[in-house]
Coordinates of C-alpha atoms in Angstrom, one line a residue:
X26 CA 38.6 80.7 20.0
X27 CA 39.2 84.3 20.3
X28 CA 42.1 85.6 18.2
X29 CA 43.3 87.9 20.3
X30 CA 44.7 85.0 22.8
X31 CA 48.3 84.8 22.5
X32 CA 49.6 81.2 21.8
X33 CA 53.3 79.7 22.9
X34 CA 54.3 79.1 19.6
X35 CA 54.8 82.5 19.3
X36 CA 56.5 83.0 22.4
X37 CA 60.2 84.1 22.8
X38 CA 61.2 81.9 25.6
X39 CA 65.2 81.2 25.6
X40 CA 66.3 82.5 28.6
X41 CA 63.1 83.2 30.6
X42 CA 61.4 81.6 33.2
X43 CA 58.5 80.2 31.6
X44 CA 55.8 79.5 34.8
X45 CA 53.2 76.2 33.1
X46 CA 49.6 75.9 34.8
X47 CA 49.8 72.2 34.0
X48 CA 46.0 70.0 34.9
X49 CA 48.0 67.1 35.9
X50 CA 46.1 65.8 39.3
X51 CA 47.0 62.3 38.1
X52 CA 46.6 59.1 40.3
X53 CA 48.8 58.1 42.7
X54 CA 49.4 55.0 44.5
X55 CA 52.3 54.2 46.9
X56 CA 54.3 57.3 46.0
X57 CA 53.9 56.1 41.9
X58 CA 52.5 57.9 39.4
X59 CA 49.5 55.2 38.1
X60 CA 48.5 57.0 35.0
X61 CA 50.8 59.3 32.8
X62 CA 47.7 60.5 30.8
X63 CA 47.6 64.4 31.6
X64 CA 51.0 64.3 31.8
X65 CA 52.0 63.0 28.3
X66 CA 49.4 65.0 26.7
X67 CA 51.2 68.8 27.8
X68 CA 54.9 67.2 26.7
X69 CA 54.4 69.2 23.4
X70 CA 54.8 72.1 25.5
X71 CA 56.4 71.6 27.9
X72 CA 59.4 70.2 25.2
X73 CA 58.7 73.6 23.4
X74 CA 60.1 75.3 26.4
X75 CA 63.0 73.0 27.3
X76 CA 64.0 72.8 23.5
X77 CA 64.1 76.5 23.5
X78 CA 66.3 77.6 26.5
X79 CA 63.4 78.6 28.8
X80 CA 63.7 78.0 32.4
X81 CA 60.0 75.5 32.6
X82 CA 58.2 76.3 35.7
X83 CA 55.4 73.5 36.3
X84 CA 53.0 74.3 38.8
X85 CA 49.3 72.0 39.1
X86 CA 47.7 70.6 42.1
X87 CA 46.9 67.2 43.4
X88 CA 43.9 66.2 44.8
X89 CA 42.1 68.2 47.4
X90 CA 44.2 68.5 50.5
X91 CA 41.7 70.3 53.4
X92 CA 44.6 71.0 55.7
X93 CA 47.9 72.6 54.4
X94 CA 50.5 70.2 53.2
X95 CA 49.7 66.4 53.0
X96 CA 52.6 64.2 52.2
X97 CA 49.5 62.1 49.9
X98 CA 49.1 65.0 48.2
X99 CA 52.5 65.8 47.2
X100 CA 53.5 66.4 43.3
X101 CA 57.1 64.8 44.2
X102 CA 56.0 61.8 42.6
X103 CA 55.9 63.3 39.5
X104 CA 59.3 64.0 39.3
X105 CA 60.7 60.9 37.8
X106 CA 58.0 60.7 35.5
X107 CA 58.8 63.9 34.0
X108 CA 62.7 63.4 33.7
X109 CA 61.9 59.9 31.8
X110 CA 59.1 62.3 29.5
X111 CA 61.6 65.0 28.9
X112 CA 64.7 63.7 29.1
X113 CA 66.0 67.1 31.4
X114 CA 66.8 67.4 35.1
X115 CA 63.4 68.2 36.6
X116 CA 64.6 70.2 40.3
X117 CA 61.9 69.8 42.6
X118 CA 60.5 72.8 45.3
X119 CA 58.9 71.8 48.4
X120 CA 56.6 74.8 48.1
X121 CA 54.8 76.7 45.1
X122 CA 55.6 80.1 46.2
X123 CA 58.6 82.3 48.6
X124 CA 62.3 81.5 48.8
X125 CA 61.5 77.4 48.9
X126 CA 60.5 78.1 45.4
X127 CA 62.3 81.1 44.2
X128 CA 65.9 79.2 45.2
X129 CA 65.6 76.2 43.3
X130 CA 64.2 78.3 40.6
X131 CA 67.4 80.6 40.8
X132 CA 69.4 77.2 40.6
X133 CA 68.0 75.9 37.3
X134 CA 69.7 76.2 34.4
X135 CA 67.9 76.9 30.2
X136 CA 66.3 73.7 29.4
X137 CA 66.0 72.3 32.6
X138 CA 62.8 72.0 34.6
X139 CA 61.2 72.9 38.1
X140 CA 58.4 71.6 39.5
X141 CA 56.6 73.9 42.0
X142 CA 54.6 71.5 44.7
X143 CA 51.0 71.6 45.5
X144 CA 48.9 74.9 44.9
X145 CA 45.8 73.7 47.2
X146 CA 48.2 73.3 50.1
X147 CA 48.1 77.0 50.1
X148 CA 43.7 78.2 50.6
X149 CA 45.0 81.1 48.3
X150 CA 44.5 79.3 45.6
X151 CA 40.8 78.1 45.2
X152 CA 40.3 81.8 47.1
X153 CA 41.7 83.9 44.2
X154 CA 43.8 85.5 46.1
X155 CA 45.4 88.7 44.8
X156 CA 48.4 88.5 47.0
X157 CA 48.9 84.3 46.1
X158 CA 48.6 85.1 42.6
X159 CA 51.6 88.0 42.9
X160 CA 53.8 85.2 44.8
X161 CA 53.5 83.0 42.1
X162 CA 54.0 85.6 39.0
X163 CA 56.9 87.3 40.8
X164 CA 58.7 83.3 40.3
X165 CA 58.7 83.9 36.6
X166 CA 58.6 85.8 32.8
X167 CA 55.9 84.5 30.9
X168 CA 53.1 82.8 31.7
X169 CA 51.4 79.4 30.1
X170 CA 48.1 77.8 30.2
X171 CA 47.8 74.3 29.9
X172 CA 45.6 73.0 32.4
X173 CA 42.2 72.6 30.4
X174 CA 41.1 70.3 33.1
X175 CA 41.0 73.5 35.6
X176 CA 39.7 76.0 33.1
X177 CA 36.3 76.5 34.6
X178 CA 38.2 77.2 38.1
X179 CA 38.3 80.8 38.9
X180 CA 41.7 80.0 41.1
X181 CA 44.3 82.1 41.7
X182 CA 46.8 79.5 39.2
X183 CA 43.8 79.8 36.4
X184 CA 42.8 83.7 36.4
X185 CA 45.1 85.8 38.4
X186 CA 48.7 85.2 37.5
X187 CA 48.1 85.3 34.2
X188 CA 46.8 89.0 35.0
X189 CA 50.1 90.0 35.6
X190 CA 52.3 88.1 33.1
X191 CA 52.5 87.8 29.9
X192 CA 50.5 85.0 28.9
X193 CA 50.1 82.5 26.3
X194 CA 48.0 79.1 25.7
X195 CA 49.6 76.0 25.6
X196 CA 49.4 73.6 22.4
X197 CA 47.4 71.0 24.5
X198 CA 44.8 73.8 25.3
X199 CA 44.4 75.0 21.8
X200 CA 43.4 71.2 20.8
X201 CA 41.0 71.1 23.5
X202 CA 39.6 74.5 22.5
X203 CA 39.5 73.7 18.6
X204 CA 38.1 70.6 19.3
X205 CA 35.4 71.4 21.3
X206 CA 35.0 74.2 19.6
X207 CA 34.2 71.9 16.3
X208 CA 31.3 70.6 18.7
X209 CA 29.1 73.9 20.1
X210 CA 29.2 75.2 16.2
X211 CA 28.7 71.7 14.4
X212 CA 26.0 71.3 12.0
X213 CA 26.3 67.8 11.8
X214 CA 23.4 66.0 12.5
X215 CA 22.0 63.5 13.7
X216 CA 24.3 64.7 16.7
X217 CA 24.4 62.6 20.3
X218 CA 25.2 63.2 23.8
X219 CA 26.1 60.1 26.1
X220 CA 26.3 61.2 29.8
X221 CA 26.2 59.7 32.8
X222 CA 27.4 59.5 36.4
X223 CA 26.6 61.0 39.4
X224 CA 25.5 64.7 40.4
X225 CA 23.2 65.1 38.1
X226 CA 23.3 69.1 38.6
X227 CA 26.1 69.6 36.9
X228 CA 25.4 67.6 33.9
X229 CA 22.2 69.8 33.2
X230 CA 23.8 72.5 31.7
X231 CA 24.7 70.3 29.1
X232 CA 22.2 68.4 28.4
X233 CA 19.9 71.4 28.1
X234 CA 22.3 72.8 25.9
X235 CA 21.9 69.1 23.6
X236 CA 17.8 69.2 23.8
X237 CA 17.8 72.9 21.7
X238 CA 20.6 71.7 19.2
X239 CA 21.2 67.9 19.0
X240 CA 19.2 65.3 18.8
X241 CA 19.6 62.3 21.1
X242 CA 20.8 62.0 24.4
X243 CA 21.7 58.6 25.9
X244 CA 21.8 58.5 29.5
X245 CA 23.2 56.0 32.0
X246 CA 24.8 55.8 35.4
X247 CA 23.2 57.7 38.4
X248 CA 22.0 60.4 35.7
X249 CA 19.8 57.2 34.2
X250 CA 18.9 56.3 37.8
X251 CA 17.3 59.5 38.8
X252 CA 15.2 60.2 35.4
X253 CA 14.0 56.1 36.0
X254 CA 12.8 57.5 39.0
X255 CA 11.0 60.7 37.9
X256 CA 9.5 58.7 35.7
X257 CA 7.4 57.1 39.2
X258 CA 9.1 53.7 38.5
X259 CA 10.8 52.1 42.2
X260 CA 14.5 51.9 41.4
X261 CA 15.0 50.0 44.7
X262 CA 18.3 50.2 46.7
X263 CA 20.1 52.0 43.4
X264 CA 22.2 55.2 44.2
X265 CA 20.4 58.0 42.2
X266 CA 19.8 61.8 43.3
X267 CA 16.2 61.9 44.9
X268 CA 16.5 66.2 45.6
X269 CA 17.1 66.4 42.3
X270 CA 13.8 64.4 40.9
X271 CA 11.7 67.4 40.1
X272 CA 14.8 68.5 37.8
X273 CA 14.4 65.4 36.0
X274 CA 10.9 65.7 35.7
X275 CA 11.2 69.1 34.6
X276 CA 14.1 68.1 31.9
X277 CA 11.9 65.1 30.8
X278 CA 9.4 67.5 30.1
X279 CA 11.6 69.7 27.9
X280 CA 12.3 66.8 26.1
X281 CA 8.9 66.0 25.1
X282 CA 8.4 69.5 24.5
X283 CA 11.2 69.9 22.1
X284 CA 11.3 69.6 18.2
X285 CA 14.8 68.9 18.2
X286 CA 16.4 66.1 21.0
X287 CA 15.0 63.6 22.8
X288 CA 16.4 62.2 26.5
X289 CA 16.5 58.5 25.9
X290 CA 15.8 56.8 29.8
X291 CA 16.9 52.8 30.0
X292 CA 14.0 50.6 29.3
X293 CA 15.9 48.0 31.1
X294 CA 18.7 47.5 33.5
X295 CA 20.9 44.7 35.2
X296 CA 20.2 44.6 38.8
X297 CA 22.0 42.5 41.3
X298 CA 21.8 42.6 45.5
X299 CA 25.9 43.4 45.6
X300 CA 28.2 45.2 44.4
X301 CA 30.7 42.5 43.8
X302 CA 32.3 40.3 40.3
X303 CA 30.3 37.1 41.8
X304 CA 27.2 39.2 41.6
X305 CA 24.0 37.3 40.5
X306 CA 22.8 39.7 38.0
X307 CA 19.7 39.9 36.3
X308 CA 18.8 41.7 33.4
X309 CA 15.2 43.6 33.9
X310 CA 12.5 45.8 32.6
X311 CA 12.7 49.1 34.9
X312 CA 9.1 48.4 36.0
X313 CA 10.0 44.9 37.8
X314 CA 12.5 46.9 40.0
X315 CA 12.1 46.6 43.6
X316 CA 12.9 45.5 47.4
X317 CA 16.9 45.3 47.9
X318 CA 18.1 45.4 44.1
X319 CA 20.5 48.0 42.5
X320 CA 20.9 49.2 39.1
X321 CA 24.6 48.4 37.9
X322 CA 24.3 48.5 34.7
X323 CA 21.8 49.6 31.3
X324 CA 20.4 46.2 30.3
X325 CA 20.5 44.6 26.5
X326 CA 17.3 46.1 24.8
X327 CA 18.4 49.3 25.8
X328 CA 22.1 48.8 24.7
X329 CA 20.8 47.9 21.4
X330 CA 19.2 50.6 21.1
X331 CA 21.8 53.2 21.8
X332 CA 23.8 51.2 19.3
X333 CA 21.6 52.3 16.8
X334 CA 21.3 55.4 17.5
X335 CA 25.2 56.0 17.5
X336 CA 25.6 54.1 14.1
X337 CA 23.4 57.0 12.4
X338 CA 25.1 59.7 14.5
X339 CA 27.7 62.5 12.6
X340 CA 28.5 64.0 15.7
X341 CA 28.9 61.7 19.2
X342 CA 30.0 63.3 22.2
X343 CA 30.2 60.3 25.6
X344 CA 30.5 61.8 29.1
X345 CA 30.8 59.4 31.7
X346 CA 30.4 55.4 31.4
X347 CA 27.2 54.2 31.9
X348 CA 27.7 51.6 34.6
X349 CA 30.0 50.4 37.2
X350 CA 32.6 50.0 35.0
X351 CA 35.2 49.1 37.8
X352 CA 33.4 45.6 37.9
X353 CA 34.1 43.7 34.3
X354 CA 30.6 41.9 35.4
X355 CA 28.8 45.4 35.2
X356 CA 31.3 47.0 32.8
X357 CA 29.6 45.8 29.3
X358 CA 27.0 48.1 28.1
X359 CA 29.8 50.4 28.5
X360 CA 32.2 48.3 26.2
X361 CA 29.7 48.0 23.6
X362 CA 28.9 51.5 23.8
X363 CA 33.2 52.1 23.1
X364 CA 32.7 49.6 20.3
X365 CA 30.1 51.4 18.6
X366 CA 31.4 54.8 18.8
X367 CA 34.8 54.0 17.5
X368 CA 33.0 51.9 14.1
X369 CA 30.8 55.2 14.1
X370 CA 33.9 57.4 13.7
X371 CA 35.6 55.0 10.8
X372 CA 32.8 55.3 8.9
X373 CA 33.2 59.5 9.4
X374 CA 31.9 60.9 12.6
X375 CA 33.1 63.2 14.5
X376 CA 33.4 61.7 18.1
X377 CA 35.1 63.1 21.8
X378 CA 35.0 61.6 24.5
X379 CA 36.3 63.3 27.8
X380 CA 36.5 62.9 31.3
X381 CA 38.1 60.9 34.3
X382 CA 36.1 57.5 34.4
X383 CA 35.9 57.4 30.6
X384 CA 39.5 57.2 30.1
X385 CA 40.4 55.5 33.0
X386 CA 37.9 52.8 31.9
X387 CA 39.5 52.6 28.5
X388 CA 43.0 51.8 30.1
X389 CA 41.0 49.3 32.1
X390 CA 40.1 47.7 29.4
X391 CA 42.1 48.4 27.0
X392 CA 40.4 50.0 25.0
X393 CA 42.1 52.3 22.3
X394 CA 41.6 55.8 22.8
X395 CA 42.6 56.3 19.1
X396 CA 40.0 55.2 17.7
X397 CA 38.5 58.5 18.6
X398 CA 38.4 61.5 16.9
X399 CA 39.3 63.1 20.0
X400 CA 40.0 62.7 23.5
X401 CA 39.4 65.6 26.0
X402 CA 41.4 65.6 29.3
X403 CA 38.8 67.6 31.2
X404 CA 35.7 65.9 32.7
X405 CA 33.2 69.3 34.2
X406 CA 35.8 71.6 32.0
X407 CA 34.4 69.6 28.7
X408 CA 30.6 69.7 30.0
X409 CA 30.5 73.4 30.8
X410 CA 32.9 74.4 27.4
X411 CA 29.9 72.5 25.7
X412 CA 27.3 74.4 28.2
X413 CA 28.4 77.5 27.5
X414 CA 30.2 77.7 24.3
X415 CA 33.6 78.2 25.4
X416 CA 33.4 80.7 28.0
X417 CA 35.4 79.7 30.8
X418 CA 36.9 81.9 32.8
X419 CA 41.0 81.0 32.3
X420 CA 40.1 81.2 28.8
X421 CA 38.5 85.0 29.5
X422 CA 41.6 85.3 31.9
X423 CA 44.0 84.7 28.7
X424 CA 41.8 87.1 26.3
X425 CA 41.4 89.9 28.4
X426 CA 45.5 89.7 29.0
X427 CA 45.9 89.8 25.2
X428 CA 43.4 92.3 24.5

């Protein structure tokens, strides 16, 4: 982490108007927040601000609206959450930006908190746009990064308001970046990847990164799918990424190529005909594959042996579960893959786990995220600060501002 980034423990905020990039996006069902996750873990600075005397300005976006203001998209929702979190009056604006904002900004009191609505009802903000970043740094004093989750987004929210502010990094942030951090300059070895999911693109960065520098990368998920059929083996009716099968074969071949990793493929799978809990499923070698049969699931032998692989890892890093963890009937090679990692760090590796589906299968299943040594809140931000060894661009944003 560079040192010349500026961090919010240092900042003077009583009596300024503190604007928060907060990576919130959180699910929402029936106007109710489902899962408090991102929110709970930015309290520490957001409470640093309220504790203080700083006016809090929280500004984050939810989902991806494609048509100006969506009422499903609304951050109002989040309001009651935060009030019960901080224990403040939380003012809500029905707009991130102009007088909407600026006069319920004005109205706030030191300690208190406003929450700005939606950025990506305004096309400003994925666009960068100069002019949308000035509208939102004329609301405020300071600026505050906390939205690791956005931090490979070169938005306006993300790289041009902190431009023109003051700016600092939030204490969430720092974790994420330390963390991680720990990972891209680890020597601890034998050191494991476990990815999976769909758009296999965007994992490749990563797993590149893992076949010059670890050793062992366990695949599963659509990822799996598409190597199994690189690899000229008939996967059937199974979702996989068939445009991207000369990448596979091309990564399977740096894998046999390299002294260091190796890309681990399922041997076997569980296979069923629906997508359903009263599935038949059948557990299979990948070569008996075929007609109207999907892959749901990695199957025992391979399970087993990813097991062993993680009990002799010193540094685990899981991306993604590796089946359709939504279904409990397709959900287990993923559960035993939890169970693993978290005995693998009691007996003193370092393990993170980040992303969306991970965690949300965890509260799923009630699994305790804990037992980890840590837990990112970033999914593609995680996989390309692993990629690319930190450089992001809010995090160049915040250096250059120091600098």
């Amino acid at each position: 982490m560079p040192t010349t980034i500026h961090h919010l423990k240092d900042a003077t905020v009583r009596g300024k108007r503190v604007l928060l990039r907060a990576g919130f996006d959180v699910p929402i069902t029936d106007g109710v927040v489902t899962d408090t996750t991102r929110i709970e873990a930015i309290r520490e600075s957001m409470s640093f601000v309220v504790n203080r005397g700083g006016i809090l300005i929280l500004m984050a976006h939810q989902g991806r609206p494609k048509n100006g203001p969506e009422a499903s998209f609304s951050q109002k929702p989040l309001v009651p959450v935060l009030q019960k979190l901080l224990g403040v009056p939380v003012h809500f604006a029905s707009d991130c930006i102009g007088d909407a904002a600026s006069s319920v900004i004005a109205q706030a009191q030191p300690g208190e908190v406003v929450l700005l609505e939606n950025l990506r009802f305004h096309s400003e903000e994925k666009k960068n746009d100069p002019s949308f970043a000035r509208a939102l740094a004329d609301l405020a004093d300071l600026y505050v990064n906390d939205a690791f989750p956005n931090c490979h987004r070169a938005h306006a929210s993300m790289v041009g308001v902190p431009s023109l502010l003051p700016s600092f990094i939030g204490f969430n942030l720092q974790k994420e970046v330390d963390a991680l951090t720990r990972v891209t300059s680890s020597k601890d070895y034998p050191m494991t990847l476990i990815i999976a999911g769909s758009k296999m693109e965007t994992k490749v960065p990563v797993i590149r990164k893992f076949l010059r520098r670890g050793d062992h990368i366990l695949v599963g998920g659509c990822i799996a799918n598409t190597l199994i059929a690189a690899r000229g083996f008939d996967v059937g009716s199974s979702k996989y990424d068939p445009e991207e099968l000369p990448l596979a074969q091309e990564l399977m071949l740096e894998s046999e190529k390299s002294d260091r990793a190796e890309i681990h493929v399922p041997r076997d799978v569980v296979v069923a005909t629906e997508l359903s809990e009263s599935a038949e499923k059948v557990d299979l070698p990948v070569e008996d594959i075929e007609g109207d049969m999907s892959i749901f699931d990695i199957g025992k032998v391979t399970i087993k042996r990813y097991q062993e692989i993680i009990a002799e890892s010193k540094l685990i890093v899981w991306n993604g579960p590796v089946g359709v963890y939504e279904y409990n009937r397709f959900s287990h090679a993923s559960k035993r893959l939890a169970e693993s990692i978290a005995s693998a760090t009691v007996t003193g590796a370092y393990s993170v786990i980040g992303g969306g589906d991970t965690i949300d299968f965890h509260h799923r299943y009630q699994y305790d995220l804990s037992a980890y040594s840590f837990v990112s809140m970033g999914g593609g931000a995680m996989l390309e600060f692993l990629a690319s060894g930190g450089e992001l661009p809010a995090l160049i944003a915040l250096e250059r501002r120091a600098s």
